[in-house]
Short mmCIF file of C-alpha atoms in Angstrom, two decimals:
data_model
loop_
_atom_site.label_atom_id
_atom_site.label_comp_id
_atom_site.label_asym_id
_atom_site.label_seq_id
_atom_site.Cartn_x
_atom_site.Cartn_y
_atom_site.Cartn_z
CA UNK A 2 18.39 -3.59 -9.98
CA UNK A 3 17.91 -2.77 -13.42
CA UNK A 4 18.95 -0.02 -15.32
CA UNK A 5 15.67 0.98 -15.90
CA UNK A 6 14.91 1.61 -11.89
CA UNK A 7 15.62 4.39 -9.51
CA UNK A 8 17.81 3.61 -6.96
CA UNK A 9 15.99 4.82 -3.27
CA UNK A 10 19.17 3.25 -1.73
CA UNK A 11 19.49 4.70 1.95
CA UNK A 12 22.30 3.65 4.35
CA UNK A 13 19.55 4.39 7.23
CA UNK A 14 17.28 1.31 8.37
CA UNK A 15 14.68 2.08 10.56
CA UNK A 16 12.86 -1.02 11.32
CA UNK A 17 11.89 -4.65 10.69
CA UNK A 18 8.87 -6.00 8.69
CA UNK A 19 6.30 -7.83 11.48
CA UNK A 20 3.96 -9.13 8.56
CA UNK A 21 1.11 -7.89 6.60
CA UNK A 22 -1.23 -4.92 7.45
CA UNK A 23 -5.09 -5.06 7.38
CA UNK A 24 -5.31 -5.20 3.59
CA UNK A 25 -3.11 -6.35 1.05
CA UNK A 26 -1.61 -3.26 0.30
CA UNK A 27 -0.26 -3.02 3.81
CA UNK A 28 2.35 -4.05 5.88
CA UNK A 29 3.55 -3.70 9.27
CA UNK A 30 7.10 -3.11 11.00
CA UNK A 31 8.35 -2.65 14.31
CA UNK A 32 10.71 -0.01 15.17
CA UNK A 33 12.08 2.17 18.05
CA UNK A 34 12.76 4.88 15.91
CA UNK A 35 10.62 8.17 16.77
CA UNK A 36 12.35 10.59 14.88
CA UNK A 37 12.30 9.36 11.57
CA UNK A 38 8.99 7.64 11.48
CA UNK A 39 6.20 9.99 10.69
CA UNK A 40 3.15 9.77 9.00
CA UNK A 41 3.70 10.55 5.46
CA UNK A 42 6.97 9.47 5.17
CA UNK A 43 8.49 7.66 2.58
CA UNK A 44 10.11 4.16 3.25
CA UNK A 45 11.03 1.04 1.24
CA UNK A 46 11.62 -2.64 1.39
CA UNK A 47 13.84 -4.91 -1.04
CA UNK A 48 12.50 -7.89 -2.77
CA UNK A 49 14.00 -10.26 -5.29
CA UNK A 50 11.89 -11.29 -8.35
CA UNK A 51 12.30 -14.26 -10.27
CA UNK A 52 12.83 -13.30 -14.05
CA UNK A 53 13.10 -15.58 -17.24
CA UNK A 54 16.77 -14.94 -17.88
CA UNK A 55 17.37 -16.05 -14.31
CA UNK A 56 19.02 -12.82 -12.97
CA UNK A 57 16.46 -12.66 -10.28
CA UNK A 58 17.06 -8.70 -9.90
CA UNK A 59 16.49 -6.89 -6.17
CA UNK A 60 13.70 -4.55 -6.26
CA UNK A 61 12.96 -1.59 -4.16
CA UNK A 62 9.38 -1.54 -3.23
CA UNK A 63 8.22 2.12 -2.22
CA UNK A 64 5.66 2.72 0.43
CA UNK A 65 4.21 5.47 2.32
CA UNK A 66 3.72 5.60 6.41
CA UNK A 67 -0.20 5.57 7.12
CA UNK A 68 -0.36 5.32 10.77
CA UNK A 69 1.64 4.28 13.77
CA UNK A 70 0.91 2.81 17.18
CA UNK A 71 2.91 2.59 20.55
CA UNK A 72 3.03 -0.93 21.66
CA UNK A 73 5.31 -1.00 24.46
CA UNK A 74 6.75 1.70 26.73
CA UNK A 75 8.06 2.39 30.20
CA UNK A 76 5.59 1.25 33.08
CA UNK A 77 2.68 3.63 33.20
CA UNK A 78 3.75 4.31 37.16
CA UNK A 79 6.97 6.22 36.14
CA UNK A 80 5.06 8.96 34.60
CA UNK A 81 2.57 9.70 37.56
CA UNK A 82 5.25 11.75 39.47
CA UNK A 83 6.08 14.78 37.47
CA UNK A 84 8.61 16.00 39.29
CA UNK A 85 10.88 13.03 38.88
CA UNK A 86 12.46 12.26 35.14
CA UNK A 87 11.18 9.03 33.91
CA UNK A 88 14.86 8.40 32.48
CA UNK A 89 16.00 8.88 35.82
CA UNK A 90 13.98 6.34 37.18
CA UNK A 91 14.54 3.68 34.82
CA UNK A 92 18.51 4.10 35.06
CA UNK A 93 18.12 3.32 38.65
CA UNK A 94 16.47 0.00 37.89
CA UNK A 95 18.95 -0.94 35.30
CA UNK A 96 17.42 0.31 32.30
CA UNK A 97 19.26 2.35 30.32
CA UNK A 98 18.14 1.95 26.47
CA UNK A 99 18.39 5.06 24.60
CA UNK A 100 15.05 4.51 22.81
CA UNK A 101 12.49 2.48 25.24
CA UNK A 102 9.29 3.06 23.14
CA UNK A 103 8.56 0.47 20.46
CA UNK A 104 6.19 1.43 17.45
CA UNK A 105 4.09 -0.73 15.69
CA UNK A 106 3.90 1.21 12.12
CA UNK A 107 1.45 0.88 8.98
CA UNK A 108 3.00 1.37 5.72
CA UNK A 109 0.54 1.79 2.42
CA UNK A 110 2.83 0.16 -0.52
CA UNK A 111 3.21 2.34 -3.40
CA UNK A 112 4.67 -0.09 -5.80
CA UNK A 113 8.43 -0.35 -7.73
CA UNK A 114 9.19 2.62 -9.98
CA UNK A 115 10.25 2.08 -13.18
CA UNK A 116 11.53 4.76 -15.58
CA UNK A 117 9.49 4.14 -18.47
CA UNK A 118 6.28 2.54 -16.64
CA UNK A 119 5.86 4.32 -13.66
CA UNK A 120 5.06 2.46 -10.26
CA UNK A 121 4.20 -1.03 -10.63
CA UNK A 122 2.66 -3.34 -8.12
CA UNK A 123 5.20 -5.72 -6.75
CA UNK A 124 2.34 -8.32 -5.74
CA UNK A 125 4.54 -9.92 -3.28
CA UNK A 126 4.10 -9.11 0.26
CA UNK A 127 7.69 -8.48 2.40
CA UNK A 128 8.88 -11.62 4.42
CA UNK A 129 8.70 -11.13 8.04
CA UNK A 130 12.05 -9.88 9.07
CA UNK A 131 12.86 -7.84 6.10
CA UNK A 132 14.56 -4.67 7.06
CA UNK A 133 12.52 -1.56 6.03
CA UNK A 134 14.66 1.74 5.20
CA UNK A 135 13.92 5.29 5.17
CA UNK A 136 13.96 6.46 1.28
CA UNK A 137 16.83 9.01 -0.01
CA UNK A 138 16.16 12.37 -0.82
CA UNK A 139 18.04 11.95 -4.24
CA UNK A 140 15.64 8.87 -5.24
CA UNK A 141 12.47 10.86 -4.25
CA UNK A 142 13.68 13.40 -6.49
CA UNK A 143 13.78 11.26 -9.57
CA UNK A 144 10.43 9.62 -8.75
CA UNK A 145 8.50 12.68 -7.66
CA UNK A 146 9.54 14.89 -10.15
CA UNK A 147 9.90 14.51 -13.80
CA UNK A 148 11.37 17.79 -14.44
CA UNK A 149 13.54 20.43 -12.35
CA UNK A 150 12.88 23.76 -11.22
CA UNK A 151 13.24 26.42 -14.02
CA UNK A 152 13.20 23.78 -17.19
CA UNK A 153 10.77 24.64 -19.61
CA UNK A 154 7.30 22.99 -19.06
CA UNK A 155 8.19 22.63 -15.23
CA UNK A 156 6.11 23.89 -12.50
CA UNK A 157 7.19 23.86 -9.21
CA UNK A 158 5.22 24.24 -6.42
CA UNK A 159 7.07 23.39 -3.28
CA UNK A 160 9.21 20.87 -1.27
CA UNK A 161 8.62 17.48 0.60
CA UNK A 162 7.39 18.63 3.95
CA UNK A 163 8.93 15.87 5.91
CA UNK A 164 12.44 16.45 4.80
CA UNK A 165 14.62 19.49 4.72
CA UNK A 166 13.85 22.74 3.14
CA UNK A 167 14.77 22.10 -0.59
CA UNK A 168 15.93 18.59 -0.19
CA UNK A 169 13.07 17.20 -2.20
CA UNK A 170 11.46 19.84 -4.92
CA UNK A 171 8.18 18.63 -5.87
CA UNK A 172 7.93 19.91 -9.86
CA UNK A 173 4.87 19.33 -11.89
CA UNK A 174 4.83 18.53 -15.95
CA UNK A 175 2.82 21.30 -16.89
CA UNK A 176 1.89 19.45 -20.33
CA UNK A 177 0.25 16.92 -18.11
CA UNK A 178 -1.23 19.49 -15.82
CA UNK A 179 -3.31 21.53 -18.75
CA UNK A 180 -4.03 18.54 -21.25
CA UNK A 181 -6.98 17.42 -19.35
CA UNK A 182 -8.95 18.09 -16.32
CA UNK A 183 -7.45 18.94 -12.94
CA UNK A 184 -9.04 19.46 -9.27
CA UNK A 185 -7.25 20.44 -6.36
CA UNK A 186 -8.86 18.98 -3.50
CA UNK A 187 -8.33 19.50 0.14
CA UNK A 188 -10.06 21.03 3.23
CA UNK A 189 -11.11 24.24 4.04
CA UNK A 190 -8.40 26.79 4.77
CA UNK A 191 -5.50 24.07 3.64
CA UNK A 192 -4.33 26.45 0.87
CA UNK A 193 -6.55 25.26 -2.31
CA UNK A 194 -6.35 29.37 -3.66
CA UNK A 195 -2.96 29.67 -2.79
CA UNK A 196 -1.90 26.14 -4.80
CA UNK A 197 -3.59 27.46 -7.64
CA UNK A 198 -2.00 30.96 -7.45
CA UNK A 199 1.43 29.40 -7.64
CA UNK A 200 0.51 26.97 -10.35
CA UNK A 201 -0.63 30.12 -12.18
CA UNK A 202 2.54 31.71 -11.48
CA UNK A 203 4.76 29.14 -12.75
CA UNK A 204 2.51 28.83 -16.13
CA UNK A 205 3.37 32.50 -16.63
CA UNK A 206 6.85 32.26 -15.75
CA UNK A 207 9.79 33.07 -18.04
CA UNK A 208 10.57 29.35 -18.96
CA UNK A 209 6.83 28.46 -19.76
CA UNK A 210 5.14 32.21 -20.97
CA UNK A 211 1.76 30.41 -21.00
CA UNK A 212 -1.76 31.95 -21.45
CA UNK A 213 -4.30 31.62 -18.53
CA UNK A 214 -7.78 32.55 -18.30
CA UNK A 215 -9.37 32.68 -14.45
CA UNK A 216 -12.83 32.90 -13.81
CA UNK A 217 -12.49 34.39 -10.00
CA UNK A 218 -15.73 34.74 -8.45
CA UNK A 219 -14.42 35.50 -4.83
CA UNK A 220 -12.01 37.83 -6.28
CA UNK A 221 -9.02 35.82 -4.62
CA UNK A 222 -6.54 36.52 -7.45
CA UNK A 223 -6.48 40.00 -7.91
CA UNK A 224 -2.73 39.99 -6.43
CA UNK A 225 -1.47 38.70 -9.64
CA UNK A 226 -1.35 42.22 -11.26
CA UNK A 227 1.92 42.26 -9.16
CA UNK A 228 3.51 40.23 -11.67
CA UNK A 229 3.72 42.48 -14.42
CA UNK A 230 6.74 44.77 -13.00
CA UNK A 231 8.00 42.02 -10.95
CA UNK A 232 11.91 41.09 -11.80
CA UNK A 233 11.26 37.36 -10.92
CA UNK A 234 8.88 37.45 -14.08
CA UNK A 235 10.90 38.90 -16.46
CA UNK A 236 13.54 37.70 -19.05
CA UNK A 237 16.62 39.41 -20.64
CA UNK A 238 14.25 39.10 -23.85
CA UNK A 239 12.06 41.62 -22.95
CA UNK A 240 9.31 38.76 -21.51
CA UNK A 241 7.03 40.39 -19.10
CA UNK A 242 3.64 38.70 -17.95
CA UNK A 243 0.63 40.96 -19.47
CA UNK A 244 -2.17 40.69 -16.76
CA UNK A 245 -5.51 42.12 -17.34
CA UNK A 246 -8.12 41.85 -14.59
CA UNK A 247 -12.03 42.54 -15.53
CA UNK A 248 -14.22 43.61 -12.93
CA UNK A 249 -17.67 42.84 -12.50
CA UNK A 250 -18.71 46.37 -13.74
CA UNK A 251 -16.43 45.85 -16.72
CA UNK A 252 -18.47 43.00 -18.15
CA UNK A 253 -21.69 43.58 -20.04
CA UNK A 254 -24.02 40.52 -21.31
CA UNK A 255 -26.76 40.91 -23.73
CA UNK A 256 -30.17 39.92 -22.42
CA UNK A 257 -31.17 38.03 -25.51
CA UNK A 258 -27.80 35.80 -24.87
CA UNK A 259 -29.24 34.54 -21.80
CA UNK A 260 -31.78 31.57 -21.38
CA UNK A 261 -34.76 30.92 -19.15
CA UNK A 262 -32.78 29.45 -16.28
CA UNK A 263 -30.02 32.02 -16.55
CA UNK A 264 -32.80 34.38 -15.89
CA UNK A 265 -34.52 32.47 -13.14
CA UNK A 266 -30.86 32.14 -11.21
CA UNK A 267 -30.70 36.18 -11.49
CA UNK A 268 -33.85 36.78 -9.90
CA UNK A 269 -35.06 36.70 -6.23
CA UNK A 270 -36.42 33.21 -5.29
CA UNK A 271 -39.78 32.61 -6.81
CA UNK A 272 -42.41 30.49 -6.13
CA UNK A 273 -43.90 27.55 -8.49
CA UNK A 274 -46.43 30.04 -10.05
CA UNK A 275 -44.05 32.95 -10.67
CA UNK A 276 -41.67 30.59 -12.22
CA UNK A 277 -44.57 29.22 -14.46
CA UNK A 278 -45.75 32.65 -15.18
CA UNK A 279 -41.96 33.64 -16.29
CA UNK A 280 -41.74 30.06 -18.17
CA UNK A 281 -44.43 31.45 -20.66
CA UNK A 282 -43.79 35.05 -21.00
CA UNK A 283 -40.10 33.82 -21.50
CA UNK A 284 -40.92 31.26 -24.32
CA UNK A 285 -43.78 34.29 -26.00
CA UNK A 286 -40.81 36.69 -26.13
CA UNK A 287 -38.41 33.80 -27.43
CA UNK A 288 -41.07 32.88 -30.35
CA UNK A 289 -41.60 36.56 -31.22
CA UNK A 290 -37.86 37.05 -31.59
CA UNK A 291 -37.40 33.95 -33.69
CA UNK A 292 -40.31 35.53 -36.08
CA UNK A 293 -38.17 39.10 -36.58
CA UNK A 294 -36.53 39.86 -39.49
CA UNK A 295 -32.56 39.73 -38.69
CA UNK A 296 -32.11 43.49 -38.90
CA UNK A 297 -35.37 44.26 -36.68
CA UNK A 298 -33.65 41.83 -34.13
CA UNK A 299 -30.37 43.41 -34.05
CA UNK A 300 -31.86 46.68 -33.58
CA UNK A 301 -34.02 45.36 -30.70
CA UNK A 302 -30.85 44.37 -28.83
#
């Protein structure tokens, strides 16, 4: 492994590669480990690559478990009687394996992580028989987060769900977050608004002190006013977030600044004939306003 690589080293081997998956970006491994093999868990395998200098470094190829299927287990007849323990019946016939279930697990390959270049596609599937390892917390912390919680330019949004609490914090880079467009996509009730609220709190925290403008048509972020006197958002130099909420009744918009489609949206549903009359009337008023002297126009407003 090169000095530019991040070590995912883990002493925990969880399975053995069976072969490729349904597409070129997947592979399948076999395991009896039901505890660590969870959907969404991060695992890796190791492979050697040929280089021009002849060193042939070993790369750790990170992947994410996307599916698993039970392919072998105790006979169904053992589970039929709910009064008898399946383990007891298995022991009577001499089957004493601690993990009788065998799973086939599908992994989506993410790639080899390089500190400067990010993830790179290995373009090489794992060989059947290769060992699959559970990625370490330390390695995931370095890969998933460019910054640490509390650093300038960091936004701490939580911890990796499948690991112990706070074992793998997830920290976003604020510069990358706000320098372009961003969308929070998820199903209904999954926490999109809450996630946005956490990001706003991180942006306005003492280590970032950002200015944030929120358009809140559903009134979901009014509780952000509680940051004003909260000690978690204050700093020793006197910094405290300044939060101002403008209610709908506090906002005034001049009619002259609206176009035809703005007015159409504000009115009840109209027929095509009504829309045609409105369009003509709006066009006449607009033409009339353009012919008015500048001073007279300001008075009419």
